[in-house]
């Protein structure tokens, strides 16, 4: 009898060990695959069991959370959603996350280990911290000025601080309200379908993810290459470029919108945007030199993050001489994001160096303790400081006496370059209007802002499209606001006196020296 009991006990022990081994297999070896299984709703329920952290602009949150009362409890809300959508992106229980909502998801959702008070704290307690906050570099008044300037037209505006790389404004138009995608249900699916089928593509981030032919704004890159390669030594000397100019190896004549471009100097070519001069200089620099120059500005970089990913701006590495001539004036296959062209303007303003652009100033816990702060990083040395100084003078002349006069600001030194980019089959599409610029107050030590504006106005007549007419006024409004904020920061207004009881000072003996309080 005892023998049978021992056998039964041994069998039970074997079964118990088998259960423990299987439990260990599930918890240790299969945990990740089970967590990632779409049928496992526990992860989603836990993810939305607490409010999400906030995205902050100028000290105020532009996001929020709403208790839906559903199984996936907390839904994302957005304040002034269309204004900040190109920055925030969306956080949807149905369609996931994009832009800053995606790039900083760990902080916002409370899953980043850096939010825990001690290492491995969340693993030991099996808990999760409240969502942290993401403090952006965006200035609200600049964002609003850019948004008003586009006024619903298709296009984008990017403004950066040249010395630091801080992105001060990031606008894409037309925009959308990310809040309509936050929850679940048929309404969210209908909104998704409506936004994705709209011919205006409101969910396309034109500032970071759309590339355009940069047109004549690219001539700044070509001018930098010509000066650095010493193809041009004197910016006021004739360039020996004929008008009309026949593209090398072809019979095609390259036209000019401006007059007086025959044998014009580099200074005149920038001031009046002469195609022939800049195309000829690009050919003289040569393919290798132009590719090298463009890539120093950031073209062909597939790894740029701000922290959201940025589309690659393109400058072909293999071209025939006629294609190189067209590429040197921002046509052929040359394309750029508005961010890229803002970086071109910033390079000129910042003595040839491009600071790495970034959108997130710092991340914090829900209580405001800093988790991580973005430091200034150098991105590229686009040109020599001497070349940058010469281009500064040429861009200032273009605003004071050339094609960019609509961007002039009293009391400030403004440098700019217009562009009208052809596109479409046979260049039959309505041109894109471009303007890139930078601005420095007369009493400031360095430029406050660099900006790029592109406008796709499909409703306008081709003859009414120009960078100086369509894009420069928008850039001017943004730069004026940046200069105002910088002036306030340099010369803060004294705080108003705090009302309080009157203070009776002691009477000093005659002849004594009175010393003001606080000295």
Short mmCIF file of C-alpha atoms in Angstrom, two decimals:
data_model
loop_
_atom_site.label_atom_id
_atom_site.label_comp_id
_atom_site.label_asym_id
_atom_site.label_seq_id
_atom_site.Cartn_x
_atom_site.Cartn_y
_atom_site.Cartn_z
CA UNK A 1 0.00 0.00 0.00
CA UNK A 2 2.79 2.38 0.92
CA UNK A 3 4.49 1.59 -2.39
CA UNK A 4 1.45 2.78 -4.37
CA UNK A 5 1.22 5.95 -2.32
CA UNK A 6 4.88 6.68 -3.09
CA UNK A 7 4.29 6.13 -6.80
CA UNK A 8 1.27 8.46 -6.77
CA UNK A 9 3.26 11.09 -4.89
CA UNK A 10 6.13 10.81 -7.39
CA UNK A 11 3.69 11.20 -10.28
CA UNK A 12 2.16 14.27 -8.65
CA UNK A 13 5.64 15.74 -8.16
CA UNK A 14 6.46 15.17 -11.84
CA UNK A 15 3.21 16.86 -12.88
CA UNK A 16 3.93 19.77 -10.54
CA UNK A 17 7.41 20.22 -12.00
CA UNK A 18 5.95 20.08 -15.50
CA UNK A 19 3.46 22.82 -14.59
CA UNK A 20 6.23 24.99 -13.14
CA UNK A 21 8.41 24.48 -16.22
CA UNK A 22 5.52 25.40 -18.52
CA UNK A 23 4.71 28.48 -16.44
CA UNK A 24 8.35 29.54 -16.59
CA UNK A 25 8.37 28.99 -20.36
CA UNK A 26 5.30 31.18 -20.79
CA UNK A 27 6.47 33.95 -18.44
CA UNK A 28 10.12 34.06 -19.49
CA UNK A 29 10.49 32.83 -23.03
CA UNK A 30 7.11 33.65 -24.58
CA UNK A 31 6.30 36.85 -22.68
CA UNK A 32 7.41 39.21 -25.44
CA UNK A 33 5.54 37.40 -28.19
CA UNK A 34 2.39 37.27 -26.07
CA UNK A 35 2.70 40.96 -25.27
CA UNK A 36 2.94 41.72 -28.98
CA UNK A 37 0.02 39.47 -29.91
CA UNK A 38 -2.77 41.64 -31.38
CA UNK A 39 -5.33 39.52 -29.54
CA UNK A 40 -3.85 40.48 -26.16
CA UNK A 41 -5.96 43.47 -25.07
CA UNK A 42 -4.41 43.61 -21.61
CA UNK A 43 -1.49 45.68 -22.94
CA UNK A 44 -3.80 48.20 -24.60
CA UNK A 45 -6.03 48.39 -21.53
CA UNK A 46 -3.02 49.04 -19.31
CA UNK A 47 -1.61 51.61 -21.78
CA UNK A 48 -4.76 53.74 -21.67
CA UNK A 49 -5.55 53.19 -17.98
CA UNK A 50 -3.82 56.48 -17.06
CA UNK A 51 -3.80 59.93 -18.69
CA UNK A 52 -1.03 60.59 -21.15
CA UNK A 53 1.63 63.21 -20.37
CA UNK A 54 1.49 66.64 -21.98
CA UNK A 55 3.22 68.30 -24.93
CA UNK A 56 4.08 71.85 -23.86
CA UNK A 57 4.49 75.01 -25.96
CA UNK A 58 5.65 78.24 -24.30
CA UNK A 59 4.88 76.88 -20.83
CA UNK A 60 1.33 75.78 -21.66
CA UNK A 61 0.13 72.27 -22.59
CA UNK A 62 -1.34 71.95 -26.06
CA UNK A 63 -2.61 68.44 -25.34
CA UNK A 64 -4.86 66.88 -22.73
CA UNK A 65 -6.69 63.67 -21.81
CA UNK A 66 -10.40 62.81 -21.55
CA UNK A 67 -11.97 60.00 -19.52
CA UNK A 68 -14.07 58.13 -22.07
CA UNK A 69 -15.52 55.68 -19.54
CA UNK A 70 -14.69 52.87 -21.98
CA UNK A 71 -12.38 49.89 -21.57
CA UNK A 72 -9.61 51.93 -23.22
CA UNK A 73 -10.23 54.67 -20.72
CA UNK A 74 -8.20 57.81 -21.44
CA UNK A 75 -8.39 59.43 -24.88
CA UNK A 76 -6.08 62.15 -26.19
CA UNK A 77 -7.37 65.70 -26.66
CA UNK A 78 -5.71 68.66 -28.40
CA UNK A 79 -5.94 72.39 -27.78
CA UNK A 80 -5.75 74.35 -31.03
CA UNK A 81 -5.25 71.02 -32.76
CA UNK A 82 -4.80 72.25 -36.38
CA UNK A 83 -2.25 74.86 -35.28
CA UNK A 84 0.04 72.35 -33.58
CA UNK A 85 -0.72 69.14 -35.53
CA UNK A 86 2.54 69.36 -37.59
CA UNK A 87 4.38 69.31 -34.27
CA UNK A 88 2.36 66.94 -32.08
CA UNK A 89 1.05 64.47 -34.65
CA UNK A 90 -1.72 62.27 -33.25
CA UNK A 91 -2.02 59.63 -30.53
CA UNK A 92 -4.86 57.34 -31.60
CA UNK A 93 -6.16 54.23 -29.89
CA UNK A 94 -7.01 52.96 -33.37
CA UNK A 95 -4.17 54.17 -35.59
CA UNK A 96 -1.16 54.56 -33.28
CA UNK A 97 1.09 57.61 -32.95
CA UNK A 98 3.02 60.02 -35.18
CA UNK A 99 5.56 62.87 -34.92
CA UNK A 100 6.36 63.98 -31.33
CA UNK A 101 3.58 61.75 -29.97
CA UNK A 102 5.49 58.85 -31.52
CA UNK A 103 9.09 59.96 -31.00
CA UNK A 104 8.51 60.64 -27.27
CA UNK A 105 5.89 57.95 -26.69
CA UNK A 106 7.80 56.30 -23.83
CA UNK A 107 7.89 59.54 -21.84
CA UNK A 108 4.29 60.52 -22.61
CA UNK A 109 2.89 57.03 -21.90
CA UNK A 110 4.90 56.62 -18.68
CA UNK A 111 6.80 53.54 -19.86
CA UNK A 112 10.26 55.09 -20.18
CA UNK A 113 12.54 53.63 -17.46
CA UNK A 114 14.02 57.11 -16.91
CA UNK A 115 10.75 58.18 -15.26
CA UNK A 116 11.16 55.64 -12.42
CA UNK A 117 12.63 56.90 -9.12
CA UNK A 118 15.14 54.02 -9.03
CA UNK A 119 16.63 51.68 -11.67
CA UNK A 120 14.43 48.61 -12.31
CA UNK A 121 11.78 50.09 -10.00
CA UNK A 122 8.90 49.47 -12.43
CA UNK A 123 10.08 45.89 -13.08
CA UNK A 124 10.19 45.13 -9.36
CA UNK A 125 6.87 46.79 -8.51
CA UNK A 126 5.13 45.69 -11.73
CA UNK A 127 3.85 49.27 -11.95
CA UNK A 128 4.03 52.19 -14.31
CA UNK A 129 4.83 55.83 -13.71
CA UNK A 130 2.47 58.67 -14.62
CA UNK A 131 3.11 60.01 -18.10
CA UNK A 132 5.86 62.63 -18.30
CA UNK A 133 5.80 65.90 -20.22
CA UNK A 134 7.59 66.98 -23.40
CA UNK A 135 8.62 70.64 -23.46
CA UNK A 136 9.08 71.87 -27.03
CA UNK A 137 11.18 74.66 -28.54
CA UNK A 138 8.19 76.15 -30.41
CA UNK A 139 7.22 79.77 -29.70
CA UNK A 140 3.45 80.17 -29.78
CA UNK A 141 3.39 83.64 -31.33
CA UNK A 142 5.69 82.61 -34.20
CA UNK A 143 3.60 79.51 -34.83
CA UNK A 144 0.45 81.63 -34.95
CA UNK A 145 2.03 84.21 -37.28
CA UNK A 146 3.08 81.49 -39.73
CA UNK A 147 -0.32 79.78 -39.58
CA UNK A 148 -2.15 83.08 -40.23
CA UNK A 149 0.21 83.91 -43.06
CA UNK A 150 -0.51 80.71 -44.97
CA UNK A 151 -4.24 81.24 -44.36
CA UNK A 152 -5.21 77.73 -45.42
CA UNK A 153 -3.12 77.70 -48.62
CA UNK A 154 -1.09 74.59 -49.23
CA UNK A 155 2.42 75.17 -48.03
CA UNK A 156 4.72 75.21 -45.02
CA UNK A 157 6.77 77.50 -42.80
CA UNK A 158 9.80 76.56 -40.70
CA UNK A 159 11.65 78.99 -38.43
CA UNK A 160 14.83 78.10 -36.54
CA UNK A 161 17.22 79.89 -34.23
CA UNK A 162 20.49 79.85 -36.22
CA UNK A 163 22.87 79.80 -33.25
CA UNK A 164 21.23 76.86 -31.45
CA UNK A 165 19.14 74.91 -33.96
CA UNK A 166 15.97 75.35 -31.88
CA UNK A 167 12.91 75.08 -34.13
CA UNK A 168 10.74 78.09 -33.30
CA UNK A 169 7.85 77.49 -35.70
CA UNK A 170 6.74 74.45 -37.69
CA UNK A 171 3.56 74.92 -39.74
CA UNK A 172 2.01 72.80 -42.47
CA UNK A 173 -1.15 73.92 -44.26
CA UNK A 174 -3.91 72.92 -44.67
CA UNK A 175 -3.98 71.17 -41.33
CA UNK A 176 -6.38 68.98 -39.33
CA UNK A 177 -7.52 68.34 -35.77
CA UNK A 178 -5.69 65.26 -34.40
CA UNK A 179 -8.39 64.88 -31.74
CA UNK A 180 -10.83 63.35 -34.23
CA UNK A 181 -8.55 60.29 -34.44
CA UNK A 182 -8.03 59.79 -30.70
CA UNK A 183 -10.56 57.17 -29.70
CA UNK A 184 -12.23 54.11 -31.20
CA UNK A 185 -15.45 53.49 -33.07
CA UNK A 186 -16.97 54.31 -36.40
CA UNK A 187 -16.55 58.07 -36.01
CA UNK A 188 -12.78 57.70 -35.81
CA UNK A 189 -12.72 55.43 -38.85
CA UNK A 190 -14.85 57.88 -40.83
CA UNK A 191 -12.53 60.76 -39.89
CA UNK A 192 -9.49 58.70 -40.92
CA UNK A 193 -11.04 57.92 -44.29
CA UNK A 194 -12.10 61.53 -44.87
CA UNK A 195 -8.64 62.93 -44.02
CA UNK A 196 -6.77 60.38 -46.12
CA UNK A 197 -8.94 60.86 -49.20
CA UNK A 198 -8.95 64.66 -49.11
CA UNK A 199 -7.23 66.13 -52.21
CA UNK A 200 -5.60 68.75 -49.95
CA UNK A 201 -3.78 66.04 -47.94
CA UNK A 202 -4.18 67.76 -44.54
CA UNK A 203 -2.30 64.95 -42.75
CA UNK A 204 0.81 65.41 -44.90
CA UNK A 205 3.50 67.20 -42.90
CA UNK A 206 4.74 69.52 -45.61
CA UNK A 207 7.36 71.07 -43.33
CA UNK A 208 9.23 67.81 -42.61
CA UNK A 209 7.94 65.10 -44.95
CA UNK A 210 7.31 66.83 -48.29
CA UNK A 211 10.06 67.78 -50.72
CA UNK A 212 9.77 70.46 -53.39
CA UNK A 213 12.05 71.78 -56.12
CA UNK A 214 13.67 74.68 -54.24
CA UNK A 215 14.07 76.84 -57.32
CA UNK A 216 16.16 79.95 -56.95
CA UNK A 217 16.54 79.62 -53.18
CA UNK A 218 19.05 76.86 -53.99
CA UNK A 219 21.26 79.50 -55.63
CA UNK A 220 22.59 80.26 -52.14
CA UNK A 221 24.09 76.74 -52.07
CA UNK A 222 25.56 77.23 -55.54
CA UNK A 223 26.99 80.62 -54.54
CA UNK A 224 28.59 79.09 -51.45
CA UNK A 225 30.18 76.37 -53.59
CA UNK A 226 31.50 78.91 -56.10
CA UNK A 227 33.03 81.06 -53.36
CA UNK A 228 34.52 78.17 -51.36
CA UNK A 229 35.99 76.63 -54.54
CA UNK A 230 37.29 80.08 -55.57
CA UNK A 231 35.47 79.88 -58.89
CA UNK A 232 34.39 83.39 -57.85
CA UNK A 233 36.89 85.55 -55.99
CA UNK A 234 35.24 88.95 -56.40
CA UNK A 235 31.47 88.97 -55.97
CA UNK A 236 31.18 92.24 -57.92
CA UNK A 237 33.28 91.11 -60.91
CA UNK A 238 31.65 89.94 -64.18
CA UNK A 239 31.24 86.15 -64.37
CA UNK A 240 31.73 85.81 -68.14
CA UNK A 241 28.32 84.15 -68.49
CA UNK A 242 26.40 84.82 -71.72
CA UNK A 243 22.70 85.61 -71.97
CA UNK A 244 21.13 83.70 -73.62
CA UNK A 245 22.83 80.71 -72.02
CA UNK A 246 22.69 77.38 -73.85
CA UNK A 247 22.70 74.34 -71.57
CA UNK A 248 25.94 72.37 -72.13
CA UNK A 249 25.66 69.63 -74.75
CA UNK A 250 22.18 70.74 -75.85
CA UNK A 251 20.42 73.39 -77.91
CA UNK A 252 18.13 74.33 -75.06
CA UNK A 253 18.29 77.97 -74.01
CA UNK A 254 17.96 78.75 -70.29
CA UNK A 255 15.78 81.84 -69.80
CA UNK A 256 15.99 84.59 -67.18
CA UNK A 257 13.03 86.27 -65.54
CA UNK A 258 15.23 89.30 -64.81
CA UNK A 259 16.92 91.60 -67.31
CA UNK A 260 20.55 92.57 -67.44
CA UNK A 261 21.89 89.13 -66.53
CA UNK A 262 24.41 88.89 -69.36
CA UNK A 263 27.90 88.62 -67.84
CA UNK A 264 26.43 89.74 -64.50
CA UNK A 265 28.37 89.49 -61.26
CA UNK A 266 27.53 87.04 -58.50
CA UNK A 267 26.20 89.94 -56.43
CA UNK A 268 23.78 90.96 -59.19
CA UNK A 269 22.80 87.34 -59.83
CA UNK A 270 21.73 86.92 -56.20
CA UNK A 271 20.10 90.34 -56.07
CA UNK A 272 18.00 89.82 -59.22
CA UNK A 273 18.01 85.99 -59.33
CA UNK A 274 19.78 85.43 -62.66
CA UNK A 275 19.37 81.81 -63.79
CA UNK A 276 22.12 81.97 -66.40
CA UNK A 277 24.87 83.14 -64.06
CA UNK A 278 24.10 80.58 -61.35
CA UNK A 279 23.72 77.69 -63.80
CA UNK A 280 27.05 78.63 -65.37
CA UNK A 281 28.75 78.79 -61.98
CA UNK A 282 27.41 75.37 -61.04
CA UNK A 283 28.93 73.89 -64.20
CA UNK A 284 32.26 75.60 -63.46
CA UNK A 285 32.30 74.23 -59.91
CA UNK A 286 31.72 70.79 -61.36
CA UNK A 287 29.64 67.81 -60.30
CA UNK A 288 31.93 66.68 -57.46
CA UNK A 289 32.17 70.16 -56.00
CA UNK A 290 28.42 70.79 -56.20
CA UNK A 291 27.57 67.41 -54.63
CA UNK A 292 30.04 68.06 -51.83
CA UNK A 293 28.63 71.53 -51.21
CA UNK A 294 25.00 70.37 -51.22
CA UNK A 295 25.74 67.53 -48.81
CA UNK A 296 27.51 69.90 -46.41
CA UNK A 297 24.18 71.72 -46.15
CA UNK A 298 22.34 68.45 -45.42
CA UNK A 299 21.13 67.26 -48.82
CA UNK A 300 21.07 63.46 -49.29
CA UNK A 301 20.99 62.90 -45.51
CA UNK A 302 18.56 60.06 -44.73
CA UNK A 303 19.20 60.06 -40.98
CA UNK A 304 18.04 63.52 -39.87
CA UNK A 305 15.76 63.41 -36.80
CA UNK A 306 14.30 66.38 -34.89
CA UNK A 307 13.30 63.93 -33.14
CA UNK A 308 10.65 62.98 -35.76
CA UNK A 309 12.18 61.68 -38.98
CA UNK A 310 12.69 64.11 -41.84
CA UNK A 311 12.40 63.28 -45.54
CA UNK A 312 15.64 63.28 -47.53
CA UNK A 313 16.37 66.41 -49.54
CA UNK A 314 17.88 65.34 -52.85
CA UNK A 315 20.80 66.45 -54.98
CA UNK A 316 21.76 63.85 -57.59
CA UNK A 317 25.26 62.43 -57.39
CA UNK A 318 25.37 61.52 -61.10
CA UNK A 319 24.35 64.06 -63.76
CA UNK A 320 25.27 65.28 -67.21
CA UNK A 321 26.52 68.89 -67.52
CA UNK A 322 23.12 70.21 -68.66
CA UNK A 323 21.41 68.47 -65.76
CA UNK A 324 24.00 69.91 -63.37
CA UNK A 325 23.27 73.40 -64.73
CA UNK A 326 19.55 72.99 -64.01
CA UNK A 327 20.21 71.42 -60.60
CA UNK A 328 22.40 74.40 -59.68
CA UNK A 329 19.33 76.66 -59.90
CA UNK A 330 17.16 74.26 -57.87
CA UNK A 331 15.46 72.47 -60.77
CA UNK A 332 15.84 69.07 -62.50
CA UNK A 333 15.80 66.41 -59.72
CA UNK A 334 16.86 68.74 -56.90
CA UNK A 335 14.28 68.70 -54.09
CA UNK A 336 14.24 69.99 -50.53
CA UNK A 337 12.05 70.06 -47.47
CA UNK A 338 11.18 73.47 -45.99
CA UNK A 339 13.27 72.48 -42.96
CA UNK A 340 16.27 71.91 -45.22
CA UNK A 341 15.94 75.35 -46.78
CA UNK A 342 15.59 76.95 -43.35
CA UNK A 343 18.91 75.24 -42.53
CA UNK A 344 20.44 76.81 -45.66
CA UNK A 345 19.40 80.28 -44.46
CA UNK A 346 20.61 79.47 -40.93
CA UNK A 347 24.03 78.42 -42.26
CA UNK A 348 24.54 81.84 -43.82
CA UNK A 349 23.32 83.60 -40.69
CA UNK A 350 25.51 81.49 -38.37
CA UNK A 351 28.85 82.06 -40.11
CA UNK A 352 28.66 78.88 -42.15
CA UNK A 353 27.88 76.41 -39.37
CA UNK A 354 24.54 74.60 -39.11
CA UNK A 355 23.43 73.73 -35.60
CA UNK A 356 21.50 70.46 -35.45
CA UNK A 357 17.78 71.36 -35.58
CA UNK A 358 15.58 70.07 -32.77
CA UNK A 359 11.99 70.35 -31.53
CA UNK A 360 12.18 69.00 -27.97
CA UNK A 361 13.90 71.20 -25.42
CA UNK A 362 13.54 68.73 -22.53
CA UNK A 363 11.43 65.94 -21.12
CA UNK A 364 10.24 65.85 -17.51
CA UNK A 365 8.40 63.67 -15.03
CA UNK A 366 4.79 64.51 -14.24
CA UNK A 367 6.11 66.54 -11.28
CA UNK A 368 8.41 68.63 -13.46
CA UNK A 369 11.77 66.98 -12.72
CA UNK A 370 13.94 67.07 -15.83
CA UNK A 371 14.57 63.63 -17.30
CA UNK A 372 16.54 64.66 -20.37
CA UNK A 373 17.57 67.96 -21.95
CA UNK A 374 18.54 68.45 -25.58
CA UNK A 375 21.92 70.12 -25.85
CA UNK A 376 23.22 72.12 -28.74
CA UNK A 377 25.01 70.00 -31.34
CA UNK A 378 26.85 71.01 -34.48
CA UNK A 379 25.38 69.42 -37.60
CA UNK A 380 27.63 70.52 -40.48
CA UNK A 381 30.06 73.26 -41.45
CA UNK A 382 28.33 74.19 -44.67
CA UNK A 383 30.83 76.82 -45.83
CA UNK A 384 33.74 78.85 -44.56
CA UNK A 385 33.01 81.81 -42.27
CA UNK A 386 34.42 84.18 -44.90
CA UNK A 387 32.01 82.82 -47.52
CA UNK A 388 29.11 83.12 -45.09
CA UNK A 389 29.93 86.78 -44.42
CA UNK A 390 29.99 87.57 -48.14
CA UNK A 391 26.68 85.76 -48.65
CA UNK A 392 25.17 87.70 -45.76
CA UNK A 393 25.93 90.94 -47.59
CA UNK A 394 24.51 89.60 -50.85
CA UNK A 395 21.30 88.39 -49.21
CA UNK A 396 20.87 91.75 -47.45
CA UNK A 397 21.25 93.50 -50.80
CA UNK A 398 18.56 91.24 -52.29
CA UNK A 399 16.14 92.43 -49.59
CA UNK A 400 17.13 96.09 -49.63
CA UNK A 401 17.39 96.59 -53.40
CA UNK A 402 16.42 93.35 -55.15
CA UNK A 403 13.67 90.76 -55.41
CA UNK A 404 13.05 90.43 -51.65
CA UNK A 405 12.01 93.95 -50.70
CA UNK A 406 8.69 92.70 -49.28
CA UNK A 407 10.64 91.17 -46.38
CA UNK A 408 12.43 94.35 -45.27
CA UNK A 409 11.96 95.20 -41.57
CA UNK A 410 12.81 98.66 -40.16
CA UNK A 411 15.40 98.47 -37.40
CA UNK A 412 16.69 95.08 -38.49
CA UNK A 413 19.21 93.61 -40.89
CA UNK A 414 17.36 91.12 -43.10
CA UNK A 415 18.92 88.84 -45.69
CA UNK A 416 16.76 86.84 -48.05
CA UNK A 417 16.44 84.95 -51.32
CA UNK A 418 13.33 84.48 -53.42
CA UNK A 419 12.48 81.43 -55.47
CA UNK A 420 9.82 80.44 -57.97
CA UNK A 421 10.13 76.72 -58.64
CA UNK A 422 8.79 75.14 -61.81
CA UNK A 423 7.35 71.63 -61.61
CA UNK A 424 5.05 69.20 -63.35
CA UNK A 425 5.34 67.59 -66.78
CA UNK A 426 6.98 70.13 -69.05
CA UNK A 427 6.91 72.61 -66.17
CA UNK A 428 3.18 73.10 -66.73
CA UNK A 429 2.24 73.01 -63.02
CA UNK A 430 1.55 76.19 -61.09
CA UNK A 431 4.98 77.22 -59.71
CA UNK A 432 5.83 76.99 -56.04
CA UNK A 433 6.67 80.28 -54.34
CA UNK A 434 9.70 80.14 -52.01
CA UNK A 435 11.41 82.57 -49.70
CA UNK A 436 14.29 81.91 -47.32
CA UNK A 437 15.65 84.58 -45.00
CA UNK A 438 17.24 85.48 -41.69
CA UNK A 439 16.87 88.56 -39.50
CA UNK A 440 19.07 90.33 -36.96
CA UNK A 441 18.07 93.36 -34.90
CA UNK A 442 20.34 96.37 -35.36
CA UNK A 443 21.32 96.28 -31.68
CA UNK A 444 21.71 92.47 -31.42
CA UNK A 445 24.93 90.48 -31.52
CA UNK A 446 23.60 87.69 -33.75
CA UNK A 447 20.61 86.81 -35.95
CA UNK A 448 17.46 85.86 -34.08
CA UNK A 449 15.79 83.66 -36.66
CA UNK A 450 16.14 81.95 -40.02
CA UNK A 451 12.99 81.05 -41.91
CA UNK A 452 11.83 79.17 -44.99
CA UNK A 453 8.40 79.56 -46.58
CA UNK A 454 6.92 77.61 -49.48
CA UNK A 455 3.46 78.26 -50.90
CA UNK A 456 1.59 75.97 -53.28
CA UNK A 457 -1.26 78.18 -54.49
CA UNK A 458 -3.01 76.06 -57.09
CA UNK A 459 -5.75 78.66 -57.51
CA UNK A 460 -3.43 81.50 -58.47
CA UNK A 461 -2.46 82.51 -61.98
CA UNK A 462 1.06 81.48 -63.01
CA UNK A 463 1.93 85.14 -63.57
CA UNK A 464 0.88 86.01 -60.00
CA UNK A 465 3.21 83.49 -58.34
CA UNK A 466 6.54 84.74 -57.01
CA UNK A 467 8.64 84.14 -53.94
CA UNK A 468 8.86 87.86 -53.25
CA UNK A 469 5.12 88.39 -53.62
CA UNK A 470 3.59 85.23 -52.16
CA UNK A 471 6.10 83.93 -49.61
CA UNK A 472 8.17 86.92 -48.45
CA UNK A 473 5.33 88.68 -46.55
CA UNK A 474 4.73 85.49 -44.54
CA UNK A 475 8.43 85.25 -43.70
CA UNK A 476 8.43 88.92 -42.72
CA UNK A 477 5.58 88.43 -40.23
CA UNK A 478 7.37 85.48 -38.61
CA UNK A 479 10.70 87.33 -38.44
CA UNK A 480 9.07 90.43 -36.93
CA UNK A 481 7.62 88.29 -34.16
CA UNK A 482 10.96 86.58 -33.54
CA UNK A 483 12.68 89.97 -33.28
CA UNK A 484 10.03 91.21 -30.87
CA UNK A 485 10.49 88.19 -28.59
CA UNK A 486 14.27 88.54 -28.71
CA UNK A 487 14.02 92.24 -27.83
CA UNK A 488 11.80 91.40 -24.86
CA UNK A 489 14.29 88.78 -23.70
CA UNK A 490 17.22 91.21 -23.97
CA UNK A 491 15.36 94.12 -22.40
CA UNK A 492 12.77 92.70 -19.99
CA UNK A 493 10.24 95.14 -18.65
CA UNK A 494 10.59 95.82 -14.92
CA UNK A 495 8.00 94.07 -12.80
CA UNK A 496 5.23 96.37 -11.54
CA UNK A 497 5.57 97.37 -7.88
CA UNK A 498 3.83 95.09 -5.42
CA UNK A 499 1.30 96.99 -3.29
CA UNK A 500 2.14 96.90 0.40
CA UNK A 501 2.27 98.97 3.57
CA UNK A 502 4.13 102.26 3.29
CA UNK A 503 7.59 102.23 4.73
CA UNK A 504 8.70 105.22 6.84
CA UNK A 505 12.45 105.71 6.55
CA UNK A 506 14.34 107.04 9.55
CA UNK A 507 15.29 110.70 9.42
CA UNK A 508 19.04 111.10 8.97
CA UNK A 509 21.02 113.86 10.69
CA UNK A 510 21.78 116.88 8.53
CA UNK A 511 24.85 116.39 6.36
CA UNK A 512 24.74 112.59 6.42
CA UNK A 513 24.98 110.72 3.12
CA UNK A 514 21.79 108.93 2.11
CA UNK A 515 22.27 105.50 0.51
CA UNK A 516 19.38 104.14 -1.59
CA UNK A 517 17.97 100.84 -0.31
CA UNK A 518 19.54 97.77 -1.86
CA UNK A 519 22.82 99.43 -2.85
#
